[in-house]
Amino acid sequence: MLILSPSILAADFSVLGKQIKEAENAGAQYLHIDVMDGMFVPSISFGMPVVSTIRKISELVYDVHLMIEKPERYIEEFARIGADIITFHLEATERPQEVIEQIHGLGKKAGLSIKPATPVEAVLPFMDKIDMLLVMTVEPGFGGQSYIPESTQRIRQARTLFEERGLHTDIQVDGGITVDNVHVVLEAGANVIVAGSAIFKGDIGSNTEKMLGAFKEFQGI
Ligand code: DX5
Ligand code: ZN
């Protein structure tokens, strides 16, 4: 199944709730929530009060992308305030296995993310334990960057590694995805598509419909 996960990092925070509803009403299935700590990535975005507040207004699947050092410190808190999927970075912890178990122990789906410079093979020990692999298609930290072309091969490699193990795990892509290049990542094997600027800059409803239309076109529907 192809899934759209609009990233609120590109939203207008003065009307965040309204903008989330626009994307939801137009058919988005997930909501991508980028949490940054100013350590793992240079920027700081937002934290628990924002996530728990917006949780109340939507039925979307809350897809929380933790760009924070030692994510094990905060898994319980994000689960408690309503995250459905919790994705952390392989580069941010010495205990990825334990973090996955922590997330599953709280009844949530576990996502594992790798930055563009991390070899895809680094996720091999965790492939059969995670619900989603996030292959970053830009350097994490900021919205509005351009897709890194080398990502295509990395997505393909990840899809092949899952297939070789008989796994149908979700592959998420995040960064620089637009209605014009989304077919490239879909063709390579991604099925959960994060889009920030492409959804929240301009008319959110029509941007969402266009992206979902591109999914259908790819599927030949
Ligand atoms: C980058 C974030 C992304 C970002 C994507 O660190 O993880 O989720 O919001 O934004 P766009 O789609 O504008 O590249
Ligand atoms: Zn993200």
Coordinates of C-alpha atoms and ligand atoms in Angstrom, one line a residue:
M1 CA 0.0 0.0 0.0
L2 CA 1.3 3.5 -0.8
I3 CA 1.0 6.0 2.0
L4 CA 1.4 9.7 2.2
S5 CA 2.8 11.3 5.3
P6 CA 2.7 15.1 5.2
S7 CA 5.5 16.6 7.3
I8 CA 4.2 19.4 9.5
L9 CA 7.7 21.0 9.6
A10 CA 6.6 22.9 6.5
A11 CA 3.3 24.0 7.9
D12 CA 2.2 27.4 9.2
F13 CA 2.4 26.9 12.9
S14 CA 0.0 29.7 13.6
V15 CA -2.8 27.6 12.0
L16 CA -1.3 24.2 12.5
G17 CA -4.5 22.4 13.4
K18 CA -6.4 23.7 10.5
Q19 CA -3.7 22.8 8.1
I20 CA -3.5 19.2 9.4
K21 CA -7.2 18.9 8.9
E22 CA -6.8 20.1 5.3
A23 CA -4.3 17.3 4.5
E24 CA -6.4 14.7 6.4
N25 CA -9.6 15.7 4.6
A26 CA -7.8 15.5 1.2
G27 CA -6.8 11.8 1.9
A28 CA -3.4 11.8 3.6
Q29 CA -3.1 8.7 5.8
Y30 CA -0.2 9.5 8.1
L31 CA 1.1 12.7 9.7
H32 CA 4.9 13.1 9.8
I33 CA 6.2 14.8 13.0
D34 CA 9.8 15.9 13.0
V35 CA 11.3 16.2 16.5
M36 CA 14.8 17.8 16.5
D37 CA 17.0 18.4 19.6
G38 CA 19.7 20.8 18.3
M39 CA 22.3 18.0 19.0
F40 CA 21.7 15.2 16.6
V41 CA 20.7 17.8 14.0
P42 CA 21.6 21.5 14.2
S43 CA 18.0 22.8 14.5
I44 CA 15.4 22.5 17.2
S45 CA 11.8 22.0 16.0
F46 CA 9.2 21.2 18.7
G47 CA 8.5 18.7 21.3
M48 CA 5.9 17.0 23.5
P49 CA 3.4 19.9 24.1
V50 CA 2.9 20.4 20.4
V51 CA 2.5 16.7 19.7
S52 CA 0.0 16.1 22.5
T53 CA -2.0 19.1 21.5
I54 CA -2.3 18.2 17.8
R55 CA -3.0 14.5 18.8
K56 CA -6.5 15.6 19.9
I57 CA -7.6 17.0 16.6
S58 CA -6.9 14.2 14.1
E59 CA -7.4 10.5 13.5
L60 CA -4.3 10.2 11.3
V61 CA -1.5 7.8 12.0
Y62 CA 1.0 9.9 14.0
D63 CA 4.4 9.1 12.4
V64 CA 7.0 10.6 14.8
H65 CA 10.5 11.0 13.4
L66 CA 12.9 11.5 16.3
M67 CA 16.1 13.3 15.2
I68 CA 17.4 13.3 18.8
E69 CA 20.5 11.9 20.6
K70 CA 19.8 8.9 22.8
P71 CA 16.2 8.4 21.8
E72 CA 15.8 5.8 24.5
R73 CA 15.3 8.7 26.9
Y74 CA 12.0 9.8 25.3
I75 CA 10.3 6.7 23.7
E76 CA 8.0 6.2 26.6
E77 CA 6.9 9.9 26.6
F78 CA 6.1 10.0 22.9
A79 CA 4.2 6.7 23.1
R80 CA 2.2 8.1 26.0
I81 CA 1.2 11.3 24.1
G82 CA -0.1 9.4 21.1
A83 CA 2.6 8.5 18.6
D84 CA 1.6 5.5 16.5
I85 CA 4.9 4.9 14.8
I86 CA 8.2 6.0 16.5
T87 CA 11.2 6.3 14.2
F88 CA 14.7 6.8 15.6
H89 CA 18.1 7.1 14.0
L90 CA 20.6 4.3 14.0
E91 CA 23.3 6.9 14.3
A92 CA 21.8 8.4 17.5
T93 CA 22.0 5.4 19.9
E94 CA 24.4 2.7 21.0
R95 CA 21.4 0.4 21.7
P96 CA 19.2 0.2 18.6
Q97 CA 18.0 -3.3 19.5
E98 CA 16.8 -2.1 22.9
V99 CA 15.1 0.9 21.5
I100 CA 13.2 -1.3 19.0
E101 CA 12.1 -3.5 21.9
Q102 CA 11.2 -0.5 24.0
I103 CA 8.9 0.8 21.2
H104 CA 7.3 -2.6 20.7
G105 CA 6.9 -3.1 24.4
L106 CA 4.7 0.1 24.4
G107 CA 2.5 -1.3 21.6
K108 CA 3.8 1.0 18.9
K109 CA 5.4 0.5 15.5
A110 CA 9.1 0.9 15.3
G111 CA 10.9 2.7 12.5
L112 CA 14.6 2.8 12.0
S113 CA 16.2 5.7 10.1
I114 CA 19.5 6.1 8.3
K115 CA 21.2 9.3 7.2
P116 CA 22.4 9.6 3.6
A117 CA 26.0 8.7 4.5
T118 CA 25.2 5.6 6.5
P119 CA 25.6 2.3 4.5
V120 CA 22.3 0.5 4.0
E121 CA 24.0 -2.7 5.2
A122 CA 24.1 -1.2 8.7
V123 CA 20.4 -2.0 9.1
L124 CA 20.9 -5.7 8.3
P125 CA 20.9 -6.9 12.0
F126 CA 17.5 -5.1 12.5
M127 CA 15.7 -5.9 9.3
D128 CA 13.4 -8.6 10.7
K129 CA 12.7 -6.6 13.8
I130 CA 11.5 -3.2 12.5
D131 CA 8.1 -2.2 11.0
M132 CA 9.6 0.5 8.8
L133 CA 12.9 1.6 7.5
L134 CA 13.3 5.4 6.8
V135 CA 15.9 6.0 4.1
M136 CA 16.7 9.8 4.4
T137 CA 16.8 11.4 1.0
V138 CA 18.3 14.6 2.4
E139 CA 20.6 15.4 5.3
P140 CA 18.2 15.5 8.3
G141 CA 17.7 18.8 10.0
F142 CA 15.8 21.1 7.7
G143 CA 12.8 21.0 5.3
G144 CA 12.9 22.4 1.8
Q145 CA 16.1 20.7 0.6
S146 CA 16.6 19.0 -2.7
Y147 CA 16.4 15.2 -3.1
I148 CA 19.9 13.6 -3.1
P149 CA 20.0 11.5 -6.4
E150 CA 22.2 8.8 -4.9
S151 CA 19.2 7.9 -2.6
T152 CA 17.4 6.1 -5.4
Q153 CA 20.0 3.3 -5.4
R154 CA 19.9 3.1 -1.6
I155 CA 16.1 2.7 -1.6
R156 CA 16.5 -0.1 -4.2
Q157 CA 19.2 -1.8 -2.2
A158 CA 17.0 -1.7 0.9
R159 CA 14.0 -3.1 -1.0
T160 CA 16.1 -5.9 -2.4
L161 CA 17.5 -6.8 1.1
F162 CA 14.0 -7.0 2.5
E163 CA 12.8 -9.1 -0.4
E164 CA 15.7 -11.5 -0.1
R165 CA 14.5 -12.2 3.4
G166 CA 10.9 -12.6 2.5
L167 CA 10.0 -9.3 4.3
H168 CA 7.4 -6.8 3.1
T169 CA 8.6 -4.1 5.5
D170 CA 7.6 -0.5 4.8
I171 CA 10.3 1.7 3.3
Q172 CA 9.8 5.4 4.0
V173 CA 11.5 8.2 2.2
D174 CA 11.9 11.7 3.6
G175 CA 13.3 14.9 2.1
G176 CA 12.9 16.7 -1.2
I177 CA 10.0 14.6 -2.5
T178 CA 7.7 16.4 -4.9
V179 CA 4.9 15.4 -7.3
D180 CA 7.5 15.5 -10.0
N181 CA 10.1 13.1 -8.5
V182 CA 7.9 10.8 -6.4
H183 CA 7.7 8.2 -9.2
V184 CA 11.4 7.7 -8.9
V185 CA 11.3 6.7 -5.2
L186 CA 8.1 4.6 -5.7
E187 CA 9.8 2.7 -8.6
A188 CA 12.9 2.1 -6.4
G189 CA 10.7 0.5 -3.8
A190 CA 9.6 3.1 -1.3
N191 CA 6.0 3.0 -0.1
V192 CA 5.6 5.5 2.7
I193 CA 6.2 9.0 1.3
V194 CA 7.0 12.0 3.5
A195 CA 6.4 15.4 1.9
G196 CA 6.7 18.7 3.7
S197 CA 7.0 21.6 1.3
A198 CA 5.2 19.8 -1.5
I199 CA 2.1 19.6 0.7
F200 CA 2.1 22.6 3.0
K201 CA 3.4 25.3 0.7
G202 CA 0.5 26.5 -1.3
D203 CA -3.0 24.9 -1.4
I204 CA -2.7 22.0 0.9
G205 CA -5.9 20.2 -0.3
S206 CA -4.9 20.3 -3.9
N207 CA -1.3 19.5 -3.2
T208 CA -2.4 16.4 -1.3
E209 CA -4.7 15.3 -4.1
K210 CA -2.0 15.8 -6.7
M211 CA 0.4 13.6 -4.7
L212 CA -2.2 10.9 -4.2
G213 CA -2.9 11.2 -7.9
A214 CA 0.7 10.6 -8.7
F215 CA 0.6 7.4 -6.5
K216 CA -2.5 6.2 -8.5
E217 CA -0.8 7.0 -11.8
F218 CA 2.3 4.9 -10.7
Q219 CA 0.0 2.0 -9.7
G220 CA -1.8 2.3 -13.1
I221 CA -5.1 3.1 -11.4
Ligands
DX5_1 C1 14.1 16.8 7.4 C2 12.8 16.3 7.9 C3 11.8 16.2 6.8 C4 11.3 17.5 6.2 C5 11.0 17.2 4.8 O1 15.0 16.7 8.5 O2 13.0 15.0 8.4 O3 10.6 15.5 7.3 O4 10.2 18.1 6.8 O5 10.7 18.4 4.2 P1 10.6 18.5 2.6 O6 9.6 17.6 2.1 O7 10.2 20.0 2.4 O8 12.0 18.2 2.1
ZN2 ZN 11.2 13.6 8.9

